[in-house]
């Protein structure tokens, strides 16, 4: 009986954290991963820039209008809503085109095109003088973000968390917020040129993906690329074995599942888990904090919003690092449940503080503090772990289709939430202000229940083991303590409709 395939190629003891890098990464691989990881920083810079600039007085005077009731300039509700929701049109377009370009012309060329597009978006944003041009620039810039999501491997996201870029931009926004005139917001947006330019120049020194070269039938080039990426850290036999594993994996992937299959048998449960994870990732109010946080803090008027935004992002980065350390110890489900529970408590507290009249300085400070703790709860569980869960739950044949369906729900919910928040906050509409915490607190509580009862604990298990546990219909809450019965001696299984079909070894 053939041995089961391992997900990670055999090699030196990989360890955890920094030891994994020193044991498995040679110089070329470290350069490649580091360069690609910069795009994650650029994503964070985009979020950090617009979270801050849309609260700057100069930006508001440029693209806003006087409020008839207060006489002060503000971004009109419809415009603030569109500014932060229409971006997902560009995001969806980038997701599709990035995937197509990556498969058709290769990872390196896709990375270069992605960066060139980002520079175009930066030019449109930096030269904006009208509301329409700023909206167009936002949409164009988010095409880059969508292409990045289609291209950048999950490993890169783990090595360089996106909040790093948010911290950089938040500090820049804090420094420029007191400058006179349009330079207060043009300087942060102008920095969008830097990282795409670095990546566009450096990507030509990155080895092309061996897997893509194999897909195109260029086996010798794939062997040379893999050799360059593994040399000095793995033996020749291990490198050859990995190449053969990739070829075998591609042969199995040649028969992709269809949309109907993801709703058949035990695959239906897996599909619903992936959809649920994507939905609750957005429904717990993270856009309220990351997109509108600075604007909301400014409306309260108790603390400098730009300083507080920098503090919030620094706390978020700390929590991401804590989560990375705890995941191997506690597993994913406890962290996701704990994060959702903390978000629930904080959001209901925020909503409760919003009912206090009159709103004193102490109450306003308490509301701002709750926003900080909310971010910590989000980064403790759902922010770093939801994408991992969504990627590992589907069976191999149906992973692309299932993950794509989950992404559709993710984008749709992000659009709806981002569009709705200004109308929920502003006095001339719902006027909920911090009482919006009651809405997001309710969905966060649903996310807490979903974490406990609907997400299986898959930490420490290979994708094949996860497949078998679903096929054996192991209850969700017993996943973590159950070891597959057939893994030590099983042959390769091809999962169709959630059922196991034995395939003899050639």
Coordinates of C-alpha atoms in Angstrom, one line a residue:
X1 CA 0.0 0.0 0.0
X2 CA 1.4 3.4 -1.0
X3 CA 2.3 6.0 1.6
X4 CA 0.1 9.1 1.7
X5 CA 1.5 12.2 0.2
X6 CA 2.8 14.8 2.6
X7 CA 1.7 18.4 2.1
X8 CA 5.1 19.8 2.9
X9 CA 8.1 18.3 1.2
X10 CA 10.4 16.3 3.5
X11 CA 13.6 18.2 4.3
X12 CA 15.2 19.7 7.3
X13 CA 13.3 20.0 10.5
X14 CA 11.2 23.0 9.8
X15 CA 10.5 24.1 13.3
X16 CA 8.4 27.1 14.1
X17 CA 8.7 30.9 13.6
X18 CA 12.2 32.2 12.8
X19 CA 13.8 28.8 12.8
X20 CA 11.6 27.8 9.9
X21 CA 13.1 30.6 7.8
X22 CA 16.7 29.9 8.7
X23 CA 16.3 26.2 8.1
X24 CA 14.4 26.2 4.8
X25 CA 15.0 29.6 3.1
X26 CA 18.1 30.2 1.1
X27 CA 19.0 33.7 -0.1
X28 CA 17.0 33.6 -3.4
X29 CA 13.9 32.3 -1.7
X30 CA 14.1 34.8 1.1
X31 CA 14.6 37.6 -1.5
X32 CA 11.6 36.4 -3.5
X33 CA 9.3 36.1 -0.5
X34 CA 10.4 39.4 0.9
X35 CA 9.8 41.3 -2.3
X36 CA 6.4 39.8 -2.9
X37 CA 5.5 40.4 0.8
X38 CA 6.0 44.2 0.2
X39 CA 2.7 44.2 -1.7
X40 CA 1.0 43.3 1.6
X41 CA 2.5 46.4 3.1
X42 CA 1.1 48.5 0.2
X43 CA -2.4 47.1 0.9
X44 CA -2.1 48.2 4.5
X45 CA -0.8 51.6 3.3
X46 CA -3.9 52.1 1.1
X47 CA -6.2 51.4 4.1
X48 CA -4.1 53.5 6.4
X49 CA -4.0 56.4 4.0
X50 CA -7.7 56.7 3.3
X51 CA -8.7 56.0 6.9
X52 CA -6.6 59.1 7.8
X53 CA -6.9 61.4 4.8
X54 CA -10.7 61.4 4.6
X55 CA -10.7 62.9 8.2
X56 CA -8.3 65.7 7.3
X57 CA -9.7 69.2 7.1
X58 CA -8.0 70.0 3.8
X59 CA -9.3 66.8 2.2
X60 CA -12.8 67.6 3.5
X61 CA -12.7 71.2 2.1
X62 CA -11.5 69.9 -1.3
X63 CA -14.0 67.2 -1.8
X64 CA -16.7 68.1 0.7
X65 CA -19.5 70.7 1.0
X66 CA -20.9 72.9 3.8
X67 CA -23.4 71.2 6.2
X68 CA -26.5 73.4 6.1
X69 CA -27.2 72.6 9.8
X70 CA -23.7 73.2 11.2
X71 CA -22.2 75.4 8.6
X72 CA -19.0 73.3 8.7
X73 CA -17.5 71.4 5.7
X74 CA -18.0 67.7 5.7
X75 CA -17.8 64.9 3.1
X76 CA -21.4 64.3 2.0
X77 CA -22.8 61.0 3.2
X78 CA -23.4 59.6 -0.3
X79 CA -19.8 60.5 -1.3
X80 CA -18.2 59.1 1.8
X81 CA -20.2 55.9 1.2
X82 CA -19.2 55.6 -2.5
X83 CA -15.6 56.5 -1.7
X84 CA -15.3 53.4 0.5
X85 CA -17.6 50.9 -1.3
X86 CA -17.1 51.4 -5.0
X87 CA -13.5 50.3 -4.5
X88 CA -14.8 46.7 -4.5
X89 CA -15.7 47.0 -8.2
X90 CA -12.0 47.5 -8.9
X91 CA -11.2 44.8 -6.3
X92 CA -13.4 42.2 -8.1
X93 CA -12.0 43.1 -11.5
X94 CA -8.5 42.8 -10.2
X95 CA -9.2 39.4 -8.7
X96 CA -10.4 38.1 -12.0
X97 CA -7.8 39.6 -14.2
X98 CA -4.9 38.9 -11.8
X99 CA -5.9 35.2 -11.8
X100 CA -6.1 35.1 -15.6
X101 CA -2.8 37.0 -16.2
X102 CA -1.0 34.9 -13.6
X103 CA -2.1 31.6 -15.3
X104 CA -1.6 32.8 -18.8
X105 CA 1.7 34.8 -18.7
X106 CA 3.3 33.8 -15.4
X107 CA 3.7 35.1 -11.9
X108 CA 6.6 37.5 -12.6
X109 CA 4.8 39.3 -15.5
X110 CA 1.6 39.4 -13.5
X111 CA 3.5 41.1 -10.6
X112 CA 5.0 43.6 -13.0
X113 CA 1.7 44.5 -14.6
X114 CA 0.1 44.7 -11.1
X115 CA 2.7 47.2 -10.0
X116 CA 2.4 49.3 -13.2
X117 CA -1.3 49.4 -12.7
X118 CA -0.7 50.6 -9.1
X119 CA 1.4 53.5 -10.3
X120 CA -1.3 54.5 -12.7
X121 CA -3.8 54.5 -9.8
X122 CA -1.4 56.6 -7.7
X123 CA -1.1 59.2 -10.5
X124 CA -4.9 59.5 -10.7
X125 CA -5.2 59.9 -7.0
X126 CA -2.4 62.3 -6.5
X127 CA -3.6 64.6 -9.3
X128 CA -7.3 64.6 -8.2
X129 CA -9.1 67.9 -8.2
X130 CA -12.7 66.7 -8.4
X131 CA -14.9 64.2 -6.6
X132 CA -15.3 62.1 -9.7
X133 CA -11.5 61.8 -10.3
X134 CA -10.9 60.8 -6.7
X135 CA -13.6 58.1 -6.9
X136 CA -12.1 56.8 -10.2
X137 CA -8.6 56.8 -8.6
X138 CA -9.9 54.7 -5.7
X139 CA -11.4 52.1 -8.0
X140 CA -8.3 52.0 -10.2
X141 CA -6.1 51.6 -7.1
X142 CA -8.1 48.7 -5.8
X143 CA -7.6 46.7 -9.0
X144 CA -4.1 46.3 -7.7
X145 CA -5.4 45.0 -4.4
X146 CA -7.6 42.4 -6.2
X147 CA -4.7 41.3 -8.4
X148 CA -2.5 41.0 -5.3
X149 CA -5.1 38.7 -3.6
X150 CA -5.1 36.5 -6.7
X151 CA -1.3 36.3 -6.9
X152 CA 0.4 36.5 -3.5
X153 CA 0.8 33.2 -1.8
X154 CA -0.7 32.6 1.7
X155 CA 2.8 32.2 3.0
X156 CA 3.6 35.9 2.2
X157 CA 0.5 37.0 4.2
X158 CA 1.8 35.1 7.2
X159 CA 5.3 36.5 7.0
X160 CA 4.4 40.2 6.6
X161 CA 1.0 41.2 8.1
X162 CA -0.8 44.0 6.3
X163 CA -1.2 46.1 9.5
X164 CA 2.5 47.0 9.1
X165 CA 1.7 49.2 6.1
X166 CA -1.3 50.7 8.0
X167 CA 1.1 51.7 10.9
X168 CA 3.5 53.4 8.4
X169 CA 0.7 55.4 6.7
X170 CA -1.1 56.3 10.0
X171 CA 2.1 57.8 11.3
X172 CA 2.6 59.7 8.1
X173 CA -1.0 60.9 8.2
X174 CA -0.5 62.0 11.8
X175 CA 2.6 64.0 10.8
X176 CA 0.9 65.6 7.7
X177 CA -2.5 66.2 9.2
X178 CA -1.5 69.6 10.6
X179 CA 0.1 70.9 7.4
X180 CA -1.7 73.7 5.6
X181 CA -3.4 73.0 2.3
X182 CA -3.7 70.0 0.0
X183 CA -0.2 68.7 0.8
X184 CA -1.6 67.2 4.0
X185 CA -3.4 64.5 2.1
X186 CA -1.4 64.5 -1.2
X187 CA 1.8 63.4 0.6
X188 CA 0.3 60.2 2.1
X189 CA -1.3 59.3 -1.3
X190 CA 2.0 60.1 -3.1
X191 CA 3.7 57.4 -1.2
X192 CA 1.7 54.8 -3.2
X193 CA 4.4 55.2 -5.9
X194 CA 7.2 53.8 -3.7
X195 CA 6.4 50.1 -3.1
X196 CA 5.1 49.3 -6.6
X197 CA 8.2 50.9 -8.1
X198 CA 10.5 48.8 -5.9
X199 CA 8.6 45.6 -6.8
X200 CA 8.4 46.3 -10.5
X201 CA 12.2 46.8 -10.6
X202 CA 13.1 43.9 -8.4
X203 CA 10.6 41.3 -9.7
X204 CA 12.8 40.5 -12.7
X205 CA 15.4 39.0 -10.3
X206 CA 12.9 36.6 -8.9
X207 CA 12.8 33.0 -10.2
X208 CA 9.6 32.1 -12.0
X209 CA 7.2 29.7 -10.2
X210 CA 8.3 26.0 -10.8
X211 CA 4.6 25.0 -10.7
X212 CA 3.6 27.5 -13.4
X213 CA 6.5 26.3 -15.6
X214 CA 5.3 22.7 -15.2
X215 CA 1.8 23.7 -16.1
X216 CA 3.2 25.2 -19.3
X217 CA 5.2 22.0 -20.0
X218 CA 8.6 23.6 -19.4
X219 CA 10.0 20.9 -17.1
X220 CA 13.7 21.7 -17.4
X221 CA 13.1 25.4 -16.6
X222 CA 10.9 24.3 -13.7
X223 CA 13.7 22.0 -12.4
X224 CA 16.3 24.9 -12.7
X225 CA 14.0 27.3 -10.9
X226 CA 13.3 24.8 -8.1
X227 CA 17.0 24.1 -7.8
X228 CA 17.8 27.8 -7.4
X229 CA 15.1 28.2 -4.7
X230 CA 16.2 25.1 -2.7
X231 CA 19.9 25.0 -3.2
X232 CA 21.9 24.8 0.0
X233 CA 19.0 23.9 2.2
X234 CA 17.8 20.6 0.6
X235 CA 19.6 17.7 -0.9
X236 CA 19.3 16.9 -4.7
X237 CA 17.2 13.9 -3.9
X238 CA 14.7 16.0 -1.9
X239 CA 14.6 18.6 -4.7
X240 CA 13.9 15.9 -7.3
X241 CA 11.2 14.4 -5.0
X242 CA 9.5 17.8 -4.6
X243 CA 9.4 18.2 -8.4
X244 CA 7.9 14.8 -8.8
X245 CA 5.3 15.6 -6.1
X246 CA 4.4 18.8 -8.0
X247 CA 4.0 16.9 -11.2
X248 CA 1.8 14.3 -9.5
X249 CA -0.3 17.1 -7.9
X250 CA -0.8 18.8 -11.2
X251 CA -1.9 15.5 -12.8
X252 CA -4.6 15.2 -10.1
X253 CA -5.6 18.8 -10.4
X254 CA -6.2 18.4 -14.1
X255 CA -9.7 17.1 -13.3
X256 CA -11.2 20.1 -11.6
X257 CA -14.6 19.9 -9.9
X258 CA -17.6 21.8 -11.1
X259 CA -19.9 24.2 -9.2
X260 CA -22.5 21.5 -8.7
X261 CA -20.1 19.3 -6.8
X262 CA -19.4 21.8 -4.1
X263 CA -23.0 21.4 -3.0
X264 CA -23.0 17.6 -3.1
X265 CA -22.5 15.2 -0.2
X266 CA -20.2 16.3 2.6
X267 CA -18.8 19.0 0.3
X268 CA -22.0 21.0 1.1
X269 CA -21.0 21.2 4.7
X270 CA -17.5 22.4 3.7
X271 CA -18.9 25.0 1.3
X272 CA -21.2 26.4 4.0
X273 CA -18.3 26.7 6.4
X274 CA -16.2 28.6 3.9
X275 CA -19.2 30.9 3.1
X276 CA -19.9 31.4 6.8
X277 CA -16.3 32.3 7.5
X278 CA -16.2 34.9 4.7
X279 CA -19.6 36.4 5.8
X280 CA -18.8 36.8 9.5
X281 CA -15.3 38.1 8.7
X282 CA -17.0 41.3 7.4
X283 CA -20.3 41.4 9.4
X284 CA -18.6 41.8 12.8
X285 CA -17.7 45.5 11.9
X286 CA -14.1 45.4 10.9
X287 CA -14.8 48.0 8.2
X288 CA -16.2 50.3 10.8
X289 CA -12.9 50.3 12.5
X290 CA -10.4 50.0 9.6
X291 CA -12.2 52.2 7.0
X292 CA -14.2 54.7 9.1
X293 CA -12.3 54.6 12.4
X294 CA -10.5 57.9 12.1
X295 CA -13.5 59.7 10.8
X296 CA -15.6 58.3 13.7
X297 CA -13.1 59.3 16.4
X298 CA -12.9 62.8 14.9
X299 CA -16.7 63.1 15.2
X300 CA -16.5 62.3 18.9
X301 CA -14.1 65.2 19.4
X302 CA -12.3 64.0 22.6
X303 CA -8.9 62.7 21.3
X304 CA -6.7 63.5 18.3
X305 CA -8.0 61.0 15.7
X306 CA -4.7 60.7 13.9
X307 CA -2.8 59.9 17.0
X308 CA -5.4 57.4 18.1
X309 CA -5.4 55.7 14.7
X310 CA -1.6 55.1 15.1
X311 CA -2.2 53.7 18.5
X312 CA -4.9 51.4 17.3
X313 CA -2.8 50.0 14.5
X314 CA 0.2 49.5 16.8
X315 CA -2.1 47.5 19.1
X316 CA -3.4 45.5 16.1
X317 CA 0.2 44.6 15.1
X318 CA 1.0 43.4 18.6
X319 CA -2.1 41.2 18.6
X320 CA -1.2 39.7 15.2
X321 CA 2.2 38.6 16.6
X322 CA 0.5 37.2 19.8
X323 CA -1.9 35.2 17.6
X324 CA 1.0 33.8 15.6
X325 CA 2.6 32.6 18.8
X326 CA -0.6 31.2 20.3
X327 CA -2.0 29.4 17.2
X328 CA 0.3 26.4 17.5
X329 CA -0.5 26.1 21.2
X330 CA -4.3 26.6 21.4
X331 CA -5.5 25.8 17.9
X332 CA -7.6 28.1 15.6
X333 CA -11.1 27.6 16.9
X334 CA -10.4 28.8 20.5
X335 CA -8.7 32.0 19.2
X336 CA -11.5 32.7 16.8
X337 CA -14.1 32.1 19.5
X338 CA -12.2 34.3 22.0
X339 CA -11.8 37.0 19.5
X340 CA -15.5 37.0 18.5
X341 CA -16.4 37.0 22.2
X342 CA -14.2 40.0 22.9
X343 CA -15.6 41.8 19.9
X344 CA -19.2 41.1 21.1
X345 CA -18.5 42.5 24.6
X346 CA -16.8 45.6 23.3
X347 CA -19.4 46.4 20.7
X348 CA -22.3 46.1 23.1
X349 CA -20.3 48.2 25.6
X350 CA -19.8 50.8 22.9
X351 CA -23.5 50.8 22.0
X352 CA -24.4 51.1 25.7
X353 CA -22.1 54.2 26.1
X354 CA -23.8 55.7 23.1
X355 CA -27.1 55.8 25.0
X356 CA -25.7 58.0 27.8
X357 CA -26.9 61.6 27.6
X358 CA -25.3 64.1 27.7
X359 CA -22.2 62.6 26.1
X360 CA -19.4 63.7 28.4
X361 CA -15.7 63.7 27.7
X362 CA -15.4 60.6 29.8
X363 CA -18.1 58.8 27.8
X364 CA -16.4 59.8 24.5
X365 CA -13.0 58.6 25.7
X366 CA -14.6 55.3 26.7
X367 CA -16.1 54.9 23.2
X368 CA -12.7 55.5 21.6
X369 CA -11.1 53.0 24.0
X370 CA -13.7 50.4 23.0
X371 CA -12.7 50.9 19.3
X372 CA -9.1 50.0 20.3
X373 CA -10.1 46.9 22.2
X374 CA -12.4 45.9 19.3
X375 CA -9.4 45.9 16.9
X376 CA -7.4 43.8 19.4
X377 CA -10.2 41.2 19.4
X378 CA -10.5 41.2 15.7
X379 CA -6.7 40.6 15.3
X380 CA -6.7 37.9 17.9
X381 CA -8.9 35.6 15.9
X382 CA -10.8 36.3 12.8
X383 CA -8.5 38.7 11.0
X384 CA -5.4 36.4 10.7
X385 CA -7.2 33.0 10.8
X386 CA -10.3 33.2 8.7
X387 CA -8.4 33.0 5.4
X388 CA -6.5 30.0 6.6
X389 CA -9.7 28.2 7.6
X390 CA -11.3 29.1 4.2
X391 CA -8.3 27.7 2.3
X392 CA -7.9 24.4 4.2
X393 CA -11.6 23.3 4.5
X394 CA -12.4 22.5 0.8
X395 CA -11.3 19.2 -0.7
X396 CA -8.3 19.6 -3.1
X397 CA -10.3 19.1 -6.4
X398 CA -12.9 21.7 -5.4
X399 CA -10.6 24.2 -3.5
X400 CA -10.5 26.8 -6.3
X401 CA -14.3 26.7 -6.9
X402 CA -15.2 26.8 -3.2
X403 CA -12.7 29.5 -2.3
X404 CA -13.9 31.6 -5.2
X405 CA -17.5 31.3 -4.1
X406 CA -16.5 32.3 -0.6
X407 CA -14.7 35.4 -2.0
X408 CA -17.9 36.4 -3.9
X409 CA -19.7 36.5 -0.5
X410 CA -16.8 38.3 1.1
X411 CA -16.7 41.1 -1.6
X412 CA -20.5 41.5 -1.6
X413 CA -20.7 41.8 2.2
X414 CA -17.7 44.3 2.2
X415 CA -19.5 46.4 -0.3
X416 CA -22.8 46.4 1.5
X417 CA -21.2 47.2 4.9
X418 CA -18.9 49.9 3.6
X419 CA -21.8 51.5 1.8
X420 CA -24.1 51.4 4.7
X421 CA -21.9 52.6 7.6
X422 CA -22.0 56.4 6.8
X423 CA -25.8 56.3 6.6
X424 CA -25.9 54.4 10.0
X425 CA -23.6 56.9 11.7
X426 CA -24.7 60.3 10.4
X427 CA -27.4 62.3 12.3
X428 CA -29.4 63.2 9.2
X429 CA -30.0 59.5 8.5
X430 CA -30.1 56.7 11.1
X431 CA -28.0 58.8 13.5
X432 CA -26.8 55.7 15.5
X433 CA -23.3 56.9 16.0
X434 CA -21.7 54.6 18.6
X435 CA -25.0 52.8 19.0
X436 CA -24.1 51.0 15.8
X437 CA -22.3 48.7 18.2
X438 CA -25.6 47.0 19.0
X439 CA -25.9 45.9 15.3
X440 CA -22.3 44.7 14.9
X441 CA -22.3 43.3 18.4
X442 CA -25.2 41.0 17.5
X443 CA -23.4 39.7 14.4
X444 CA -20.2 39.3 16.4
X445 CA -22.2 37.1 18.8
X446 CA -23.4 35.0 15.9
X447 CA -19.7 34.7 14.8
X448 CA -18.9 33.5 18.3
X449 CA -21.5 30.7 18.0
X450 CA -20.3 29.9 14.5
X451 CA -16.8 29.6 15.8
X452 CA -17.8 27.1 18.5
X453 CA -20.2 24.9 16.6
X454 CA -19.5 25.2 12.9
X455 CA -15.7 25.5 12.4
X456 CA -13.7 22.3 12.8
X457 CA -10.3 22.4 14.5
X458 CA -7.8 21.5 11.7
X459 CA -4.6 22.6 13.3
X460 CA -1.8 20.1 12.9
X461 CA -3.6 18.1 10.2
X462 CA -2.7 17.7 6.6
X463 CA -5.2 18.4 3.8
X464 CA -5.6 14.6 3.2
X465 CA -6.4 14.1 6.9
X466 CA -9.0 16.8 6.8
X467 CA -10.5 15.2 3.7
X468 CA -10.9 11.8 5.4
X469 CA -12.4 13.3 8.6
X470 CA -15.1 15.0 6.4
X471 CA -15.7 11.8 4.4
X472 CA -16.0 9.8 7.6
X473 CA -18.6 12.4 8.8
X474 CA -16.8 13.1 12.0
X475 CA -18.8 15.7 14.0
X476 CA -17.4 19.2 13.8
X477 CA -16.6 19.5 17.5
X478 CA -14.6 16.2 17.5
X479 CA -12.3 17.2 14.7
X480 CA -9.5 18.4 16.9
X481 CA -9.3 15.1 19.0
X482 CA -9.9 12.7 16.1
X483 CA -7.1 11.1 14.1
X484 CA -8.0 9.6 10.7
X485 CA -8.1 5.8 10.8
X486 CA -6.7 5.1 7.4
X487 CA -4.1 7.7 6.8
X488 CA -1.0 5.6 7.7
X489 CA -1.7 3.1 5.0
X490 CA -4.2 4.6 2.7
X491 CA -3.7 5.0 -1.1
X492 CA -4.4 8.3 -2.8
X493 CA -8.0 9.2 -2.6
X494 CA -9.9 11.3 -5.1
X495 CA -12.8 12.9 -3.4
X496 CA -15.9 13.3 -5.6
X497 CA -19.2 14.6 -4.2
X498 CA -17.7 14.1 -0.7
X499 CA -17.2 10.4 -1.2
X500 CA -13.9 8.5 -1.2
X501 CA -12.9 6.7 -4.5
X502 CA -9.8 4.6 -4.2
X503 CA -7.3 5.0 -7.0
X504 CA -4.6 2.3 -7.5
X505 CA -1.0 3.4 -7.8
X506 CA 0.5 2.9 -11.2

